Tab-separated table of C-alpha atoms in Angstrom:
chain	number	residue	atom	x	y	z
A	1	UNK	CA	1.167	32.358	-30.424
A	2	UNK	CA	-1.751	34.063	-31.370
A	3	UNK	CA	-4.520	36.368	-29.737
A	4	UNK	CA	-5.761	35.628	-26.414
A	5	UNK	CA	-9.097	34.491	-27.862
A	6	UNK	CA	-7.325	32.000	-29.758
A	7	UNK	CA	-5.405	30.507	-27.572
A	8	UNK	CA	-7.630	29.297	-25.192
A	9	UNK	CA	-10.256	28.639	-27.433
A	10	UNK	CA	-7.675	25.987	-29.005
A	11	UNK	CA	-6.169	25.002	-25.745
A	12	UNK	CA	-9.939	24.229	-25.108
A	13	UNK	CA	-10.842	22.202	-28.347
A	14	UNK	CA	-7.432	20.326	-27.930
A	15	UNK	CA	-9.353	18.981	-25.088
A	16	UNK	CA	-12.097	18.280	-26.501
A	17	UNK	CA	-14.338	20.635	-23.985
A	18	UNK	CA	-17.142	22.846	-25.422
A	19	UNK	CA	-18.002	25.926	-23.573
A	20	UNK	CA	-20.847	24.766	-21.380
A	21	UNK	CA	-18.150	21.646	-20.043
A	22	UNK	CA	-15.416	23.910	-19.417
A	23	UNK	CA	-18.091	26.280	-17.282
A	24	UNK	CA	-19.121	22.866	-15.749
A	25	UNK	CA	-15.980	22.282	-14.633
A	26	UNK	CA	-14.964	25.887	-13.402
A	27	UNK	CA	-18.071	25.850	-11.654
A	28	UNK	CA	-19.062	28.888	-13.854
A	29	UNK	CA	-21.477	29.658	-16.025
A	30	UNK	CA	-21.078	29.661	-20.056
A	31	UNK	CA	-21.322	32.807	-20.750
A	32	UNK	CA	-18.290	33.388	-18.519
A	33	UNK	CA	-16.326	31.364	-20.705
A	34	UNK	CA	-16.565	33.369	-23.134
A	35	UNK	CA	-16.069	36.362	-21.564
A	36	UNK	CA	-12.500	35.232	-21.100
A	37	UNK	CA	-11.943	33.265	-24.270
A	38	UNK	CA	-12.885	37.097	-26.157
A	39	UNK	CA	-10.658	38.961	-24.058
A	40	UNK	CA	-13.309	40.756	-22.691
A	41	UNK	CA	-12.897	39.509	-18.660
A	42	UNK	CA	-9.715	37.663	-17.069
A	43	UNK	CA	-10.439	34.976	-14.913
A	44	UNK	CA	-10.038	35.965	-11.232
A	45	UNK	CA	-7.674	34.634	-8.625
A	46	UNK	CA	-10.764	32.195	-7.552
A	47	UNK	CA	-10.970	30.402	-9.956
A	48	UNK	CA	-7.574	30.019	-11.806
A	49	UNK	CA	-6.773	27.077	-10.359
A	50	UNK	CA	-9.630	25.431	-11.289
A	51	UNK	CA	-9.494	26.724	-14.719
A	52	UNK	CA	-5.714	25.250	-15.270
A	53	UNK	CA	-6.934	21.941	-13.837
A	54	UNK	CA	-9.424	21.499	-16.358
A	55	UNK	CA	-7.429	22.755	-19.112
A	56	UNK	CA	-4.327	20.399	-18.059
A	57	UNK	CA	-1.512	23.318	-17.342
A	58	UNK	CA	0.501	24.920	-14.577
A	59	UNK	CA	-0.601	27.934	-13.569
A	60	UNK	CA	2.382	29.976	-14.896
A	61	UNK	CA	1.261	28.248	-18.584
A	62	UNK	CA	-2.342	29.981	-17.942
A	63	UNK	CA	-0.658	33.166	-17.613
A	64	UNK	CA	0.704	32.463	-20.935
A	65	UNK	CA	-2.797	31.966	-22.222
A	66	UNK	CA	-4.106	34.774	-20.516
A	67	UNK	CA	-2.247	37.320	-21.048
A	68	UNK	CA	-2.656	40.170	-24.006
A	69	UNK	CA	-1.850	39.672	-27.992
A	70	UNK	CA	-0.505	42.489	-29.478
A	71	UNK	CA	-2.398	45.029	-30.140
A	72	UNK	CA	-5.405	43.540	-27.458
A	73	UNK	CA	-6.319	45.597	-24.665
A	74	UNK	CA	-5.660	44.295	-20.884
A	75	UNK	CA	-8.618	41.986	-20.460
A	76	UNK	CA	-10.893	43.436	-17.028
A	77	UNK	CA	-10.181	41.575	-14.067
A	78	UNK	CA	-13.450	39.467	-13.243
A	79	UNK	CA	-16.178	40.321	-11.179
A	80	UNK	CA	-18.026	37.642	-10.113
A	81	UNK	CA	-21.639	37.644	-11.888
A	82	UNK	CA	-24.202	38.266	-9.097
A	83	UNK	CA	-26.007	34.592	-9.419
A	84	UNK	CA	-22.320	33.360	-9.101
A	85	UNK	CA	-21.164	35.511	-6.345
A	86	UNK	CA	-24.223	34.914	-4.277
A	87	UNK	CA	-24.044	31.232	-4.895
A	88	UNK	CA	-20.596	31.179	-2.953
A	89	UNK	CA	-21.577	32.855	-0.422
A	90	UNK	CA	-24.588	31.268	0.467
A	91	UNK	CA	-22.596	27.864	0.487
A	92	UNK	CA	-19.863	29.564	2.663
A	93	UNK	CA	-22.596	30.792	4.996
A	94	UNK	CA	-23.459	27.013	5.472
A	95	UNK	CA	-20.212	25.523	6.021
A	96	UNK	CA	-19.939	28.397	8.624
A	97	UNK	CA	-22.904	28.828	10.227
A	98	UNK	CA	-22.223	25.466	12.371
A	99	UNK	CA	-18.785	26.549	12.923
A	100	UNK	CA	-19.890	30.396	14.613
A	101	UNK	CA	-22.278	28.292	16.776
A	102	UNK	CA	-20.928	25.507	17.548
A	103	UNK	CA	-19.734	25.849	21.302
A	104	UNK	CA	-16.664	23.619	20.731
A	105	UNK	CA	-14.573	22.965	17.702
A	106	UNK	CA	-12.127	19.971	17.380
A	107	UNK	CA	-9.026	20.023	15.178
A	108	UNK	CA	-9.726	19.254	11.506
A	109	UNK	CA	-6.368	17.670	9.829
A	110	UNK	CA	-7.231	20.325	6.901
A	111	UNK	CA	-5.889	23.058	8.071
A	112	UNK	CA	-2.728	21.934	7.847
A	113	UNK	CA	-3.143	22.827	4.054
A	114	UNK	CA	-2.796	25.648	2.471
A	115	UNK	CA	-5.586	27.684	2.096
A	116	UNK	CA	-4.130	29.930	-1.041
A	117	UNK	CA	-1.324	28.754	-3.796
A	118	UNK	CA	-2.108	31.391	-6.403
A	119	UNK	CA	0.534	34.598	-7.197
A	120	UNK	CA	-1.494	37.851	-7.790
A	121	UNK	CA	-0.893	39.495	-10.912
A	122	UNK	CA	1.776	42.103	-11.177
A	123	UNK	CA	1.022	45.967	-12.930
A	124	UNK	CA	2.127	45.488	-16.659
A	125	UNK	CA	3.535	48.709	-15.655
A	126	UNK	CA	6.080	50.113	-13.492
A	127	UNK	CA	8.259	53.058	-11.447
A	128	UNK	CA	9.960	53.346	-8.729
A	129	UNK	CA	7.417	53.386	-6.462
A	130	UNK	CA	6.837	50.182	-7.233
A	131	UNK	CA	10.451	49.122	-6.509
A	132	UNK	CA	10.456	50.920	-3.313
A	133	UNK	CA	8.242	48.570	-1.855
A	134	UNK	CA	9.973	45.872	-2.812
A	135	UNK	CA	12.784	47.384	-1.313
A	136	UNK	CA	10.654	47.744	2.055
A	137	UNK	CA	9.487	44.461	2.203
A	138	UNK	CA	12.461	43.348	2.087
A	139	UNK	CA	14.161	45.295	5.003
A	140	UNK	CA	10.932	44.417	6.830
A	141	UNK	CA	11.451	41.166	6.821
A	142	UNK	CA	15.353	41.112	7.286
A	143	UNK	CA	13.991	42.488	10.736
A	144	UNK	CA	12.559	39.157	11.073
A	145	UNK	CA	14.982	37.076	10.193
A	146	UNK	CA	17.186	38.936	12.602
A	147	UNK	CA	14.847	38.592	15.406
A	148	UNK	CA	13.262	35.523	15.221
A	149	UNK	CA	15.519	33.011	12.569
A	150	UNK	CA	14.406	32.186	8.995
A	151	UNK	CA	12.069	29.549	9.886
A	152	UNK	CA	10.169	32.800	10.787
A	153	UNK	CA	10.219	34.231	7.794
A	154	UNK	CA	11.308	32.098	4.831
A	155	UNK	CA	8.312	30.843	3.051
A	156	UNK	CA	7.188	34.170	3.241
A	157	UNK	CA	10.264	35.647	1.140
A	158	UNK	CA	10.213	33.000	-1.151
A	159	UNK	CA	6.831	34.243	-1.660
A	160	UNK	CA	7.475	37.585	-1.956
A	161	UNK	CA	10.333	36.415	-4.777
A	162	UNK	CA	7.764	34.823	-6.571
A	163	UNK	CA	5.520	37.617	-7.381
A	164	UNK	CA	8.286	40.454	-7.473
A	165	UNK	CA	9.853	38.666	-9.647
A	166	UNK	CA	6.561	38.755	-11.965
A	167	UNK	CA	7.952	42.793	-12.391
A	168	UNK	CA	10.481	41.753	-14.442
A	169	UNK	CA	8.251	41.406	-17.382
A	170	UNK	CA	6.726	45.118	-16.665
A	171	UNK	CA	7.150	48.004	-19.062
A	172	UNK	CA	9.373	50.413	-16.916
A	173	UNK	CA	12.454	52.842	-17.867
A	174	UNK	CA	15.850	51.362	-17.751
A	175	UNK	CA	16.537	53.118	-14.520
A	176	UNK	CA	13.552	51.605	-13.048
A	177	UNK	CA	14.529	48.505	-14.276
A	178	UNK	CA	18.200	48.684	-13.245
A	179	UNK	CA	17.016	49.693	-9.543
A	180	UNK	CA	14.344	46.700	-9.938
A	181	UNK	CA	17.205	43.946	-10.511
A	182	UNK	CA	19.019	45.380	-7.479
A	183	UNK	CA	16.088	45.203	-5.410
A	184	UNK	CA	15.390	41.737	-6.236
A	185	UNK	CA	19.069	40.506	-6.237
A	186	UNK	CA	18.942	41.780	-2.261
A	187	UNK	CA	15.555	40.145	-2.108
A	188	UNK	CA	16.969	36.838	-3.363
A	189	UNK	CA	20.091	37.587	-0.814
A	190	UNK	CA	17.486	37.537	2.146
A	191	UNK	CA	15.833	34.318	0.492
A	192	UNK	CA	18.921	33.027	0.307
A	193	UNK	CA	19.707	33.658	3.991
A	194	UNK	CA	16.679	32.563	5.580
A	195	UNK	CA	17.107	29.458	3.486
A	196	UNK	CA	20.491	29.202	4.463
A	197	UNK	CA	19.394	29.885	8.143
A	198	UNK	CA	16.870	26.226	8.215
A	199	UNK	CA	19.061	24.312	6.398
A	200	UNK	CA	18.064	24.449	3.337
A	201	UNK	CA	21.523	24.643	1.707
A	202	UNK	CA	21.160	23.573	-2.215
A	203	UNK	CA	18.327	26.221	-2.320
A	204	UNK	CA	20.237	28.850	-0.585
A	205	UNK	CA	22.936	28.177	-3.564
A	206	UNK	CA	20.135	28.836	-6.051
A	207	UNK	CA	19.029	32.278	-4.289
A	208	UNK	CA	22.417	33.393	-3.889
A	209	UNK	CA	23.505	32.889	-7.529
A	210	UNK	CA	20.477	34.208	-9.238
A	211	UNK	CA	21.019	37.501	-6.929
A	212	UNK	CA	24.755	37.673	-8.003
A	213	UNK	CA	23.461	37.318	-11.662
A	214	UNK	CA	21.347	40.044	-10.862
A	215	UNK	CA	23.839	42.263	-8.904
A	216	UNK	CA	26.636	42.416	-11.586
A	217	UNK	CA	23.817	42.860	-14.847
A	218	UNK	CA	22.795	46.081	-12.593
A	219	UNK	CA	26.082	46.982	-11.853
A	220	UNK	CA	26.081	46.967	-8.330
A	221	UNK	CA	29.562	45.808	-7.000
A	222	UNK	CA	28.895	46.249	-3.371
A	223	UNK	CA	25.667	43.528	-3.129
A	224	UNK	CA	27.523	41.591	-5.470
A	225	UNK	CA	30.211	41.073	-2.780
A	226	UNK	CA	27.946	41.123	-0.138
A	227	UNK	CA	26.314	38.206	-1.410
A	228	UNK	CA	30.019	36.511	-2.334
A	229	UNK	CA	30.119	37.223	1.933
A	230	UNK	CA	27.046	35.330	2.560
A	231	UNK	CA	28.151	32.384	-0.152
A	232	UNK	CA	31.253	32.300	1.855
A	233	UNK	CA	29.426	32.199	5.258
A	234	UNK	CA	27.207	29.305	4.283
A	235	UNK	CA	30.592	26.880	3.195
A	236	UNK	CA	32.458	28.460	6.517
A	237	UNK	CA	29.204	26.454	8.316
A	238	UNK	CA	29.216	23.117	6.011
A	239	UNK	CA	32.906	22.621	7.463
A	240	UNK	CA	34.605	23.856	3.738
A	241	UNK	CA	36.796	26.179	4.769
A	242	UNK	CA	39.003	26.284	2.350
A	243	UNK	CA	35.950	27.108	-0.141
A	244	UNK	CA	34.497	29.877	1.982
A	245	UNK	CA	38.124	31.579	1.867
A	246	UNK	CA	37.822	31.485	-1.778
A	247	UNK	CA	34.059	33.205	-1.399
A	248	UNK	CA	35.391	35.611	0.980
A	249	UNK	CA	38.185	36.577	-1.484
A	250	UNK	CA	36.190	37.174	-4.752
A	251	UNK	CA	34.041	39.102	-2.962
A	252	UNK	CA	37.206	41.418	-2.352
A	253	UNK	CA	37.844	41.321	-6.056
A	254	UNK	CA	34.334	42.155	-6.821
A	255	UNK	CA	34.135	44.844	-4.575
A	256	UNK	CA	37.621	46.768	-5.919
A	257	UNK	CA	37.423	49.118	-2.802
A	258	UNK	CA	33.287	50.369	-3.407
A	259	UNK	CA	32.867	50.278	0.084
A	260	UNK	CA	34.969	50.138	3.407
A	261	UNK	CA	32.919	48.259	5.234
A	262	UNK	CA	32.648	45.864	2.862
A	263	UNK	CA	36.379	45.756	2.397
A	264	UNK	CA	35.838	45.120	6.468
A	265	UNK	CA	33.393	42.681	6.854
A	266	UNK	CA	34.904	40.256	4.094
A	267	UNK	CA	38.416	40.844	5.880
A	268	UNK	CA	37.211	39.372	9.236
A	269	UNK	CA	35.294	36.468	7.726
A	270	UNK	CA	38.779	35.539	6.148
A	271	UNK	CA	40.399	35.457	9.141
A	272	UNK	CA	37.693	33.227	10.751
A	273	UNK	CA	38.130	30.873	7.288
A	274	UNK	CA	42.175	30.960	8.220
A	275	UNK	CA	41.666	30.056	12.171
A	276	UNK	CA	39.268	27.167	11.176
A	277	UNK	CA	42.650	25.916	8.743
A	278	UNK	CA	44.719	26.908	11.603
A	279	UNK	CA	46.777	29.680	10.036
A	280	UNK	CA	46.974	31.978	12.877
A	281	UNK	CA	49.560	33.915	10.544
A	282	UNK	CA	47.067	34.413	8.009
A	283	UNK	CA	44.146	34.980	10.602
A	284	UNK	CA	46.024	37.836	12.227
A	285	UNK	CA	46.654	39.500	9.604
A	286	UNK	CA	43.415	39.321	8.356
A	287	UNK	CA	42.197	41.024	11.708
A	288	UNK	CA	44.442	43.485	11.245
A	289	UNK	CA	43.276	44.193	7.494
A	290	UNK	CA	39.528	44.158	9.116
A	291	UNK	CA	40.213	46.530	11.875
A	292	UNK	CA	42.180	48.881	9.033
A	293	UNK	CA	38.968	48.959	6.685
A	294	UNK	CA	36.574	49.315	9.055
A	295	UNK	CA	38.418	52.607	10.649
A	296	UNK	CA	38.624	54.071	7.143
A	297	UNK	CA	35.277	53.496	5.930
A	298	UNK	CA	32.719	56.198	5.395
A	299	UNK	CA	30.113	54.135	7.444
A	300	UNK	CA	27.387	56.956	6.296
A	301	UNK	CA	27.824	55.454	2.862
A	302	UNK	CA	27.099	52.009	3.724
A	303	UNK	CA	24.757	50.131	1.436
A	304	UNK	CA	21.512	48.567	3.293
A	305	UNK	CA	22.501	45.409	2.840
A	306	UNK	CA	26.083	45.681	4.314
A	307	UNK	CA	25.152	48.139	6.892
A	308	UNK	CA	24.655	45.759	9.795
A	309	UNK	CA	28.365	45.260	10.237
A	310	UNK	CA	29.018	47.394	12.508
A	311	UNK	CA	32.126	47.552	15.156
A	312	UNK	CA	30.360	44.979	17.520
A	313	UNK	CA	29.889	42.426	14.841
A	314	UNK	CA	33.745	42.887	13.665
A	315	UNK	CA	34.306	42.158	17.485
A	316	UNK	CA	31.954	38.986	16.969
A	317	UNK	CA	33.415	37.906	14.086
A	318	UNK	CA	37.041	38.376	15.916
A	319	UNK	CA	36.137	36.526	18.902
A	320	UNK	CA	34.345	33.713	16.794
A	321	UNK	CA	37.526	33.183	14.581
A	322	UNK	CA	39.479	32.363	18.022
A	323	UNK	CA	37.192	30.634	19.725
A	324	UNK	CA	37.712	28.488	16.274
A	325	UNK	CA	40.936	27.395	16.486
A	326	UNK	CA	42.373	23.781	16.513
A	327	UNK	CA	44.629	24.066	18.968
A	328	UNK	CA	43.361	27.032	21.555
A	329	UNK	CA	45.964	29.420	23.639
A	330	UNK	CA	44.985	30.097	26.847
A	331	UNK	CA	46.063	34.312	25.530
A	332	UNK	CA	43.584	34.016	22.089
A	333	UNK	CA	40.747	32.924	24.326
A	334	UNK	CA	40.872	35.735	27.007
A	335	UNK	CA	40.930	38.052	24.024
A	336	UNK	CA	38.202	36.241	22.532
A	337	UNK	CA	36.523	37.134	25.436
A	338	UNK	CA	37.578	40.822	25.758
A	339	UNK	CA	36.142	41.149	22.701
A	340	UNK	CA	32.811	39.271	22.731
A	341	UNK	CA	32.325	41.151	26.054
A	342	UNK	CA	31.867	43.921	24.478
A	343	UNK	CA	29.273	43.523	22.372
A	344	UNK	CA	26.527	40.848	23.644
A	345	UNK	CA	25.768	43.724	26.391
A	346	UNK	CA	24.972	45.321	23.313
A	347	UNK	CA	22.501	43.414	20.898
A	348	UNK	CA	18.869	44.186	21.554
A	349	UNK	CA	15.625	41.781	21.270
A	350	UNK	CA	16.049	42.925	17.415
A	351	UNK	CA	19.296	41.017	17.073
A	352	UNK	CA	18.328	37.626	19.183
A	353	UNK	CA	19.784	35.239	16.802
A	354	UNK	CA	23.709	36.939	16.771
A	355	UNK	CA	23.673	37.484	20.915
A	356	UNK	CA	22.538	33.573	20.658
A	357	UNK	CA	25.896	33.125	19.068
A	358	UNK	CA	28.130	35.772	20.922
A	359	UNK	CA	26.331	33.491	23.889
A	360	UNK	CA	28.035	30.260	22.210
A	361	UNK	CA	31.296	32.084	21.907
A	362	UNK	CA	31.723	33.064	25.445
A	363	UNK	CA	30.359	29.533	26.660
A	364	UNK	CA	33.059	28.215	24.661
A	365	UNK	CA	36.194	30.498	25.603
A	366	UNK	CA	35.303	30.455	29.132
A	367	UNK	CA	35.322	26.827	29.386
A	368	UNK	CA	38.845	26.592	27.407
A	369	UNK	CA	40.647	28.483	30.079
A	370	UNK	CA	38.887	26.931	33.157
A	371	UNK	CA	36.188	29.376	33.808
A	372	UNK	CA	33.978	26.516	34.524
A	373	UNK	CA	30.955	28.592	36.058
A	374	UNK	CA	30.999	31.234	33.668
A	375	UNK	CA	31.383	28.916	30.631
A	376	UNK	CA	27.856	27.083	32.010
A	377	UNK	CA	26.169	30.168	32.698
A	378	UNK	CA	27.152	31.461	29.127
A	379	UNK	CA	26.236	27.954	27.817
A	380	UNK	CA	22.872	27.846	29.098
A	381	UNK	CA	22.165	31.274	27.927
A	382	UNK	CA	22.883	30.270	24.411
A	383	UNK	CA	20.642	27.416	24.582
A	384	UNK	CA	17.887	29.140	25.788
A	385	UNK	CA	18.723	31.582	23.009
A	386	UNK	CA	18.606	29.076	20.454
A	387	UNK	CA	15.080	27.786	21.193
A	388	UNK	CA	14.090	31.139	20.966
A	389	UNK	CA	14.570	31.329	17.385
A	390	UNK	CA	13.452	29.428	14.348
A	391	UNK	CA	17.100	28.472	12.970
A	392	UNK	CA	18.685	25.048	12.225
A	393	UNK	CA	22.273	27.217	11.732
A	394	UNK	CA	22.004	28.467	15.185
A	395	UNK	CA	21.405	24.641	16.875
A	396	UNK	CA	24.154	23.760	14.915
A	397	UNK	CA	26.855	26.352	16.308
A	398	UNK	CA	26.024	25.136	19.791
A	399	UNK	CA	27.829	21.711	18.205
A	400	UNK	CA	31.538	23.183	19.927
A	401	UNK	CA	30.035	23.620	22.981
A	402	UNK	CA	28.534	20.641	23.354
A	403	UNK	CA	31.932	19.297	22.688
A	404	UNK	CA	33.783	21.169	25.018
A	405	UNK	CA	30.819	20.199	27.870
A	406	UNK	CA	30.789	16.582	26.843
A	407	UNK	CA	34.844	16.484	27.427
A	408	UNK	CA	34.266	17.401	31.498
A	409	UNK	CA	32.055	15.298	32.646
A	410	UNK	CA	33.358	15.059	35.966
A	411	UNK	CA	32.793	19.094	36.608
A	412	UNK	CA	29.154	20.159	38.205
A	413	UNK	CA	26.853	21.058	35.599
A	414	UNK	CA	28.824	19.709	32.069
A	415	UNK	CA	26.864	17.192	31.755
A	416	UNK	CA	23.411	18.797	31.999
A	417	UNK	CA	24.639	21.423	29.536
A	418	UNK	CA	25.576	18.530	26.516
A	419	UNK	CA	22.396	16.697	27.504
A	420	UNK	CA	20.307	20.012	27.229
A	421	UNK	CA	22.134	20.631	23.636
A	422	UNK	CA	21.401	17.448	22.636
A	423	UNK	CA	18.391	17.740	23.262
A	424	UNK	CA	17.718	20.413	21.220
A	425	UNK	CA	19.642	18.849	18.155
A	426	UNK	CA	17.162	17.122	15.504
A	427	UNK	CA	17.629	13.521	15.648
A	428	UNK	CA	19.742	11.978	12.572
């Protein structure tokens, strides 16, 4: 493609632009120009945008232009020149001056918009310092997601994806780069699951299956099947059951024993897959597989990303697969409430979103067996749960309850329950 210098010299001609009508346009002087079409200073994150506007390309085709030949040295990152840098900010000062003084300020429909589009640029070098704090970024905001949804937190992963991904192209040793791809495939996980979390389903798939490509080229079975868990979780929500199972399974495959709780986790989500298909054969068993795992597991060995399941979310996951059968018993619900029971007591401020749907669980069991009071109570708390937290999945689990309120009308209280639920459901 040629040297730096070339390229956007050409890209420039191609144009028809000379020097002084590119600067025009860039709002920079001439002499700048040059500096970047020689290599000598990169354009910085100012002005790039108004650079690839005038020379007609996408922002990730200016990094093409930009970046090094071989053989060329890393171009300086630009420093504004002092008549330039003192020309901003004596316009800023303007446009703010009025705005410091003024003693009132009314809405302005601008900023609505973004104030910043551009990706930094990444180090053409790396170690594993650098894919540490990818790694705790990441686990940073998974404490977000946990606590307050993914509408919390989602752009700002996808963000985060779109300049750690940037690393890729880095010069780094191939255990850097190995632990790199299994940072990111988690990172794309989390993407995935905040995405997954507003109901943004097709782009969940694409997260998901770029981190399993990423997973298996590193090698790393048990995120592999962790994310085969989550793949399964988002079809267990869209009503496929059947495809979820099939998730749930090659996730087991993938796995090939790496990790107990793994092994455990992907167990109980089976057996909720086999009570929504109302194979209570198949659902106990897989309870029973669950339980199994989960005792044997060395739980100190637990990968990050796996390491939330812990015994109150196999009791969760229990209770939820009951409360999800067809055709109810009266025995399965009281159990499903033993079980929930135990852990909602348990979940902190950290973990809003699951006691939201331990809430829903309890709301829903009580009510089966006649436990009208408690089943309102519960039902209530789940609602107020769920407007707590930025997550489309979480209004839609409250669907069963509303359901199961709706279907006693005549009792005090049903009705305000479904009408609060509804409420809270977008509009279609």
């Amino acid at each position: 493609m040629g040297n730096r210098r070339s390229r956007l010299a050409e890209r420039r001609r191609a144009l028809g632009l000379t020097q002084e009508a590119l600067a025009a346009r860039c709002d920079v002087e001439r002499t700048t120009v040059a500096r970047w079409e020689t290599g000598f200073m990169e354009p910085g994150l100012w002005v790039r945008a108004r650079l690839a506007e005038a020379l007609q390309v996408t922002l990730r085709d200016l990094e093409t232009l930009l970046a090094p030949g071989p053989g060329e040295e890393p171009a300086i990152i630009e420093v504004l020149p002092d008549g330039q840098e003192r020309k901003e900010a004596r316009l800023l000062l303007g446009q703010l001056a009025s705005v410091a003084m003024a003693p009132e300020l009314g809405a302005d429909p601008a900023w609505a918009e973004p104030v910043d589009r551009l990706t930094a640029s990444a180090p053409a070098r790396i170690g594993m310092v650098d894919v540490e704090h990818v790694q705790a970024l990441t686990a940073a905001m998974r404490a977000v997601d946990y606590a307050h949804g993914g509408g919390a937190c989602r752009d700002a992963i996808s963000a985060q994806v779109r300049w750690s991904q940037q690393l890729l192209a880095a010069d780094a040793a191939d255990e850097t780069r190995r632990h790199l791809l299994i940072a990111l495939a988690d990172l794309h996980s989390l993407a995935g699951w905040a995405s997954f979390d507003v109901g943004m389903f097709t782009t969940a798939r694409r997260h998901f299956a770029r981190a399993l490509e990423q997973a298996r080229h590193a090698g790393d079975d048990s995120l592999a099947a962790n994310i085969l868990y989550r793949l399964g979780r988002l079809h267990l929500h869209r009503g496929l059951s059947k495809e979820a199972l099939r998730f749930f399974q090659l996730g087991q495959l993938v796995a090939q024993d790496s990790c107990g709780v793994t092994d455990s986790m992907l167990w109980a989500n089976m057996a909720w897959a086999y009570a929504y298909l109302g194979d209570r054969a198949k659902m106990d068993h897989a309870v029973s597989a669950a339980n199994e795992a989960f005792g044997a597991a060395d739980h100190d060995q637990a990968a990050s990303w796996v390491r939330f399941f812990g015994e109150i979310d196999l009791h969760a996951v229990t209770g939820a697969a009951l409360t999800s059968l067809p055709d109810p018993k009266g025995q399965e619900m009281e159990r499903a409430i033993e079980l929930v029971s135990t852990t909602v007591g348990l979940r902190g401020p950290e973990m809003a979103r699951s006691r939201t749907f331990e809430h829903i669980s309890l709301a829903v069991a009580h009510l089966r067996i006649g436990a009208h009071d408690e089943g309102i109570a519960y039902g209530h708390q789940a609602i107020d749960g769920a407007a707590s937290v930025r997550s489309v999945r979480t209004i839609d689990r409250l669907e069963p309850l509303r359901v199961e309120a709706a279907a006693q009308p005549s009792r005090v209280g049903a009705d305000d329950l479904a009408q609060r639920i509804t409420e809270l459901q977008p509009a279609v």
